[in-house]
Amino acid sequence: MKVIRLFASATLFTLLGITSVKAQSTSEVNFGIKAGVNFSTLKTGLNAVTDKSGKIGFNAGVFARAGNDLFFQPELNYVTFSDKYRFNSNSYEAKFRQLNLPLMVGYKLVNTSEFNFRVSAGPDLYYNLKKPIAPAGFEYKKFTAGGVLNAGVDIGPLTLDARYSLGLSKFNSELGQKSNIFSIAAGFKFQ
């Protein structure tokens, strides 16, 4: 129930942000789609977790960008990634299938009609759609939160983004695991 309330609050925050930016006469709102690849690892400080290696996953989603030089960009993405590791002489492969809701505020460093270079940052919320495999007695949380840093380029309606998402809450408290995801995505902005 807490997860549903948090996602509802985040959605309300997103809609209010878009509405307030859209109400300004000089702002613009763009919607778009995007897809790309993820490179991930689950960081841990626990010495019993060894032979860690991440696998490539993918992401696909939709975004809205409201504002001109200063903008607000909420997204809703489907994200996959997995991580192999050893714990107590056993091998595990945790596969994650998640909904991701980044809420970024950004600034366009270069802003012309056909090209812009932008940077953004904000909170990053994740909800597990499928329960990943974990050692007996160790469970991955349904909901986690983190922070995201993004750099992107728009060339006409095409968008390219490079993003780093760092988990601030632990996916698995007992194993001390936090997410560490780098992603690259291409998209199309509807104008």
Tab-separated table of C-alpha atoms in Angstrom:
chain	number	residue	atom	x	y	z
A	1	MET	CA	0.000	0.000	0.000
A	2	LYS	CA	2.898	2.358	0.743
A	3	VAL	CA	4.262	1.770	-2.756
A	4	ILE	CA	0.931	2.642	-4.367
A	5	ARG	CA	0.710	5.846	-2.323
A	6	LEU	CA	4.285	6.784	-3.219
A	7	PHE	CA	3.700	6.209	-6.953
A	8	ALA	CA	0.408	8.134	-6.768
A	9	SER	CA	2.203	11.028	-5.038
A	10	ALA	CA	4.986	10.979	-7.620
A	11	THR	CA	2.437	10.978	-10.455
A	12	LEU	CA	0.567	13.891	-8.882
A	13	PHE	CA	3.858	15.770	-8.423
A	14	THR	CA	4.672	15.118	-12.086
A	15	LEU	CA	1.290	16.339	-13.331
A	16	LEU	CA	1.460	19.455	-11.155
A	17	GLY	CA	4.978	20.197	-12.417
A	18	ILE	CA	3.936	19.856	-16.059
A	19	THR	CA	0.800	21.929	-15.509
A	20	SER	CA	2.666	24.745	-13.758
A	21	VAL	CA	5.379	24.895	-16.410
A	22	LYS	CA	2.801	24.677	-19.209
A	23	ALA	CA	0.876	27.591	-17.683
A	24	GLN	CA	3.829	29.892	-18.365
A	25	SER	CA	3.372	31.468	-21.798
A	26	THR	CA	7.024	31.061	-22.843
A	27	SER	CA	7.308	27.363	-22.029
A	28	GLU	CA	6.823	24.360	-24.230
A	29	VAL	CA	5.887	20.772	-23.495
A	30	ASN	CA	7.242	17.864	-25.539
A	31	PHE	CA	6.385	14.194	-25.230
A	32	GLY	CA	8.512	11.348	-26.498
A	33	ILE	CA	9.466	7.704	-26.523
A	34	LYS	CA	12.868	6.168	-25.886
A	35	ALA	CA	14.708	2.864	-25.639
A	36	GLY	CA	18.246	1.763	-24.855
A	37	VAL	CA	20.624	-0.510	-22.992
A	38	ASN	CA	21.587	-0.780	-19.300
A	39	PHE	CA	24.911	-1.806	-17.793
A	40	SER	CA	24.465	-2.688	-14.136
A	41	THR	CA	26.093	-4.012	-11.006
A	42	LEU	CA	24.763	-4.421	-7.490
A	43	LYS	CA	27.214	-2.707	-5.161
A	44	THR	CA	27.753	-4.322	-1.766
A	45	GLY	CA	30.101	-3.912	1.155
A	46	LEU	CA	29.595	-7.508	2.319
A	47	ASN	CA	32.782	-9.608	1.921
A	48	ALA	CA	30.754	-12.848	1.657
A	49	VAL	CA	29.397	-11.658	-1.735
A	50	THR	CA	32.058	-12.404	-4.365
A	51	ASP	CA	32.503	-12.828	-8.135
A	52	LYS	CA	30.053	-10.027	-8.892
A	53	SER	CA	29.277	-9.339	-12.543
A	54	GLY	CA	26.448	-7.427	-14.148
A	55	LYS	CA	24.719	-8.293	-17.398
A	56	ILE	CA	23.400	-6.008	-20.085
A	57	GLY	CA	19.685	-5.215	-19.899
A	58	PHE	CA	17.389	-2.826	-21.701
A	59	ASN	CA	15.022	0.059	-21.019
A	60	ALA	CA	12.033	1.466	-22.882
A	61	GLY	CA	9.650	4.207	-21.914
A	62	VAL	CA	7.932	7.519	-22.383
A	63	PHE	CA	8.873	11.010	-21.235
A	64	ALA	CA	7.520	14.543	-21.019
A	65	ARG	CA	9.741	17.622	-21.034
A	66	ALA	CA	8.221	20.918	-19.899
A	67	GLY	CA	10.051	24.243	-20.060
A	68	ASN	CA	12.657	25.959	-22.184
A	69	ASP	CA	16.172	26.515	-20.810
A	70	LEU	CA	15.145	25.256	-17.367
A	71	PHE	CA	12.944	22.175	-17.693
A	72	PHE	CA	11.182	19.422	-15.765
A	73	GLN	CA	11.347	15.891	-17.221
A	74	PRO	CA	9.358	13.017	-15.681
A	75	GLU	CA	9.608	9.571	-17.280
A	76	LEU	CA	8.007	6.160	-16.947
A	77	ASN	CA	10.285	3.313	-18.056
A	78	TYR	CA	10.324	-0.467	-18.137
A	79	VAL	CA	13.823	-1.522	-17.070
A	80	THR	CA	15.594	-4.897	-17.040
A	81	PHE	CA	18.989	-5.818	-15.628
A	82	SER	CA	20.605	-8.745	-13.848
A	83	ASP	CA	23.584	-9.460	-11.658
A	84	LYS	CA	25.525	-12.674	-10.985
A	85	TYR	CA	27.293	-13.234	-7.687
A	86	ARG	CA	28.455	-15.917	-5.271
A	87	PHE	CA	27.326	-16.077	-1.659
A	88	ASN	CA	28.297	-18.898	0.762
A	89	SER	CA	29.753	-20.986	-2.108
A	90	ASN	CA	26.522	-20.807	-4.142
A	91	SER	CA	25.973	-18.897	-7.377
A	92	TYR	CA	22.963	-16.635	-7.868
A	93	GLU	CA	21.644	-14.627	-10.789
A	94	ALA	CA	19.216	-11.925	-9.696
A	95	LYS	CA	17.084	-10.792	-12.654
A	96	PHE	CA	15.216	-7.527	-12.243
A	97	ARG	CA	12.127	-6.416	-14.190
A	98	GLN	CA	11.096	-2.999	-12.944
A	99	LEU	CA	9.038	0.125	-13.478
A	100	ASN	CA	11.246	3.185	-13.171
A	101	LEU	CA	10.049	6.728	-12.457
A	102	PRO	CA	12.800	9.387	-12.661
A	103	LEU	CA	11.693	12.961	-11.878
A	104	MET	CA	14.431	15.216	-13.228
A	105	VAL	CA	15.000	18.950	-13.305
A	106	GLY	CA	17.457	20.095	-15.938
A	107	TYR	CA	19.059	22.938	-17.820
A	108	LYS	CA	19.810	23.280	-21.545
A	109	LEU	CA	23.424	24.467	-21.811
A	110	VAL	CA	23.027	24.909	-25.589
A	111	ASN	CA	19.515	25.633	-26.829
A	112	THR	CA	18.813	26.280	-30.517
A	113	SER	CA	15.828	25.298	-32.650
A	114	GLU	CA	17.629	22.271	-34.151
A	115	PHE	CA	20.157	21.311	-31.456
A	116	ASN	CA	20.409	21.365	-27.683
A	117	PHE	CA	22.720	19.910	-25.067
A	118	ARG	CA	21.162	19.400	-21.658
A	119	VAL	CA	21.968	18.100	-18.185
A	120	SER	CA	19.480	17.006	-15.524
A	121	ALA	CA	19.245	15.309	-12.143
A	122	GLY	CA	16.621	14.190	-9.669
A	123	PRO	CA	15.114	11.350	-7.655
A	124	ASP	CA	14.778	7.918	-9.232
A	125	LEU	CA	12.104	5.460	-8.032
A	126	TYR	CA	12.048	1.719	-8.852
A	127	TYR	CA	9.312	-0.877	-8.381
A	128	ASN	CA	10.061	-4.612	-8.904
A	129	LEU	CA	7.490	-6.330	-11.092
A	130	LYS	CA	8.998	-9.791	-10.584
A	131	LYS	CA	10.653	-11.255	-7.478
A	132	PRO	CA	14.393	-11.806	-8.187
A	133	ILE	CA	16.142	-14.982	-7.022
A	134	ALA	CA	18.010	-14.500	-3.739
A	135	PRO	CA	19.658	-16.745	-1.150
A	136	ALA	CA	17.224	-18.429	1.279
A	137	GLY	CA	16.068	-15.956	3.911
A	138	PHE	CA	17.239	-12.948	1.887
A	139	GLU	CA	14.635	-11.011	-0.072
A	140	TYR	CA	14.842	-8.179	-2.573
A	141	LYS	CA	12.585	-5.238	-1.812
A	142	LYS	CA	9.644	-4.384	-4.064
A	143	PHE	CA	10.417	-0.651	-3.955
A	144	THR	CA	13.742	1.227	-3.907
A	145	ALA	CA	14.833	4.810	-4.461
A	146	GLY	CA	17.929	6.498	-5.767
A	147	GLY	CA	19.268	9.492	-7.608
A	148	VAL	CA	19.895	9.999	-11.310
A	149	LEU	CA	22.310	12.171	-13.334
A	150	ASN	CA	21.615	12.590	-17.049
A	151	ALA	CA	23.339	14.257	-19.999
A	152	GLY	CA	21.559	14.444	-23.329
A	153	VAL	CA	21.530	15.868	-26.815
A	154	ASP	CA	18.550	16.672	-29.013
A	155	ILE	CA	19.063	16.938	-32.773
A	156	GLY	CA	15.707	17.999	-34.155
A	157	PRO	CA	13.224	15.397	-32.903
A	158	LEU	CA	15.925	12.780	-32.103
A	159	THR	CA	17.184	12.450	-28.532
A	160	LEU	CA	20.296	10.729	-27.162
A	161	ASP	CA	20.886	10.294	-23.430
A	162	ALA	CA	23.611	8.913	-21.168
A	163	ARG	CA	22.493	8.329	-17.582
A	164	TYR	CA	23.907	7.145	-14.266
A	165	SER	CA	21.483	5.936	-11.610
A	166	LEU	CA	22.799	5.294	-8.115
A	167	GLY	CA	20.658	3.416	-5.611
A	168	LEU	CA	20.359	5.210	-2.281
A	169	SER	CA	18.248	2.533	-0.605
A	170	LYS	CA	19.283	-1.108	-0.429
A	171	PHE	CA	17.665	-3.646	-2.781
A	172	ASN	CA	18.576	-6.349	-0.290
A	173	SER	CA	19.309	-5.207	3.268
A	174	GLU	CA	20.912	-8.488	4.403
A	175	LEU	CA	23.343	-8.568	1.451
A	176	GLY	CA	23.851	-4.793	1.550
A	177	GLN	CA	23.171	-4.502	-2.196
A	178	LYS	CA	22.422	-1.191	-3.923
A	179	SER	CA	21.853	-0.632	-7.626
A	180	ASN	CA	24.452	0.975	-9.850
A	181	ILE	CA	23.108	1.421	-13.409
A	182	PHE	CA	24.606	3.203	-16.411
A	183	SER	CA	22.315	3.477	-19.420
A	184	ILE	CA	22.360	4.841	-22.941
A	185	ALA	CA	19.102	5.536	-24.772
A	186	ALA	CA	17.862	6.973	-28.072
A	187	GLY	CA	14.428	8.419	-28.552
A	188	PHE	CA	12.037	10.474	-30.581
A	189	LYS	CA	10.456	13.725	-29.385
A	190	PHE	CA	6.974	14.614	-30.699
A	191	GLN	CA	6.833	18.362	-31.331
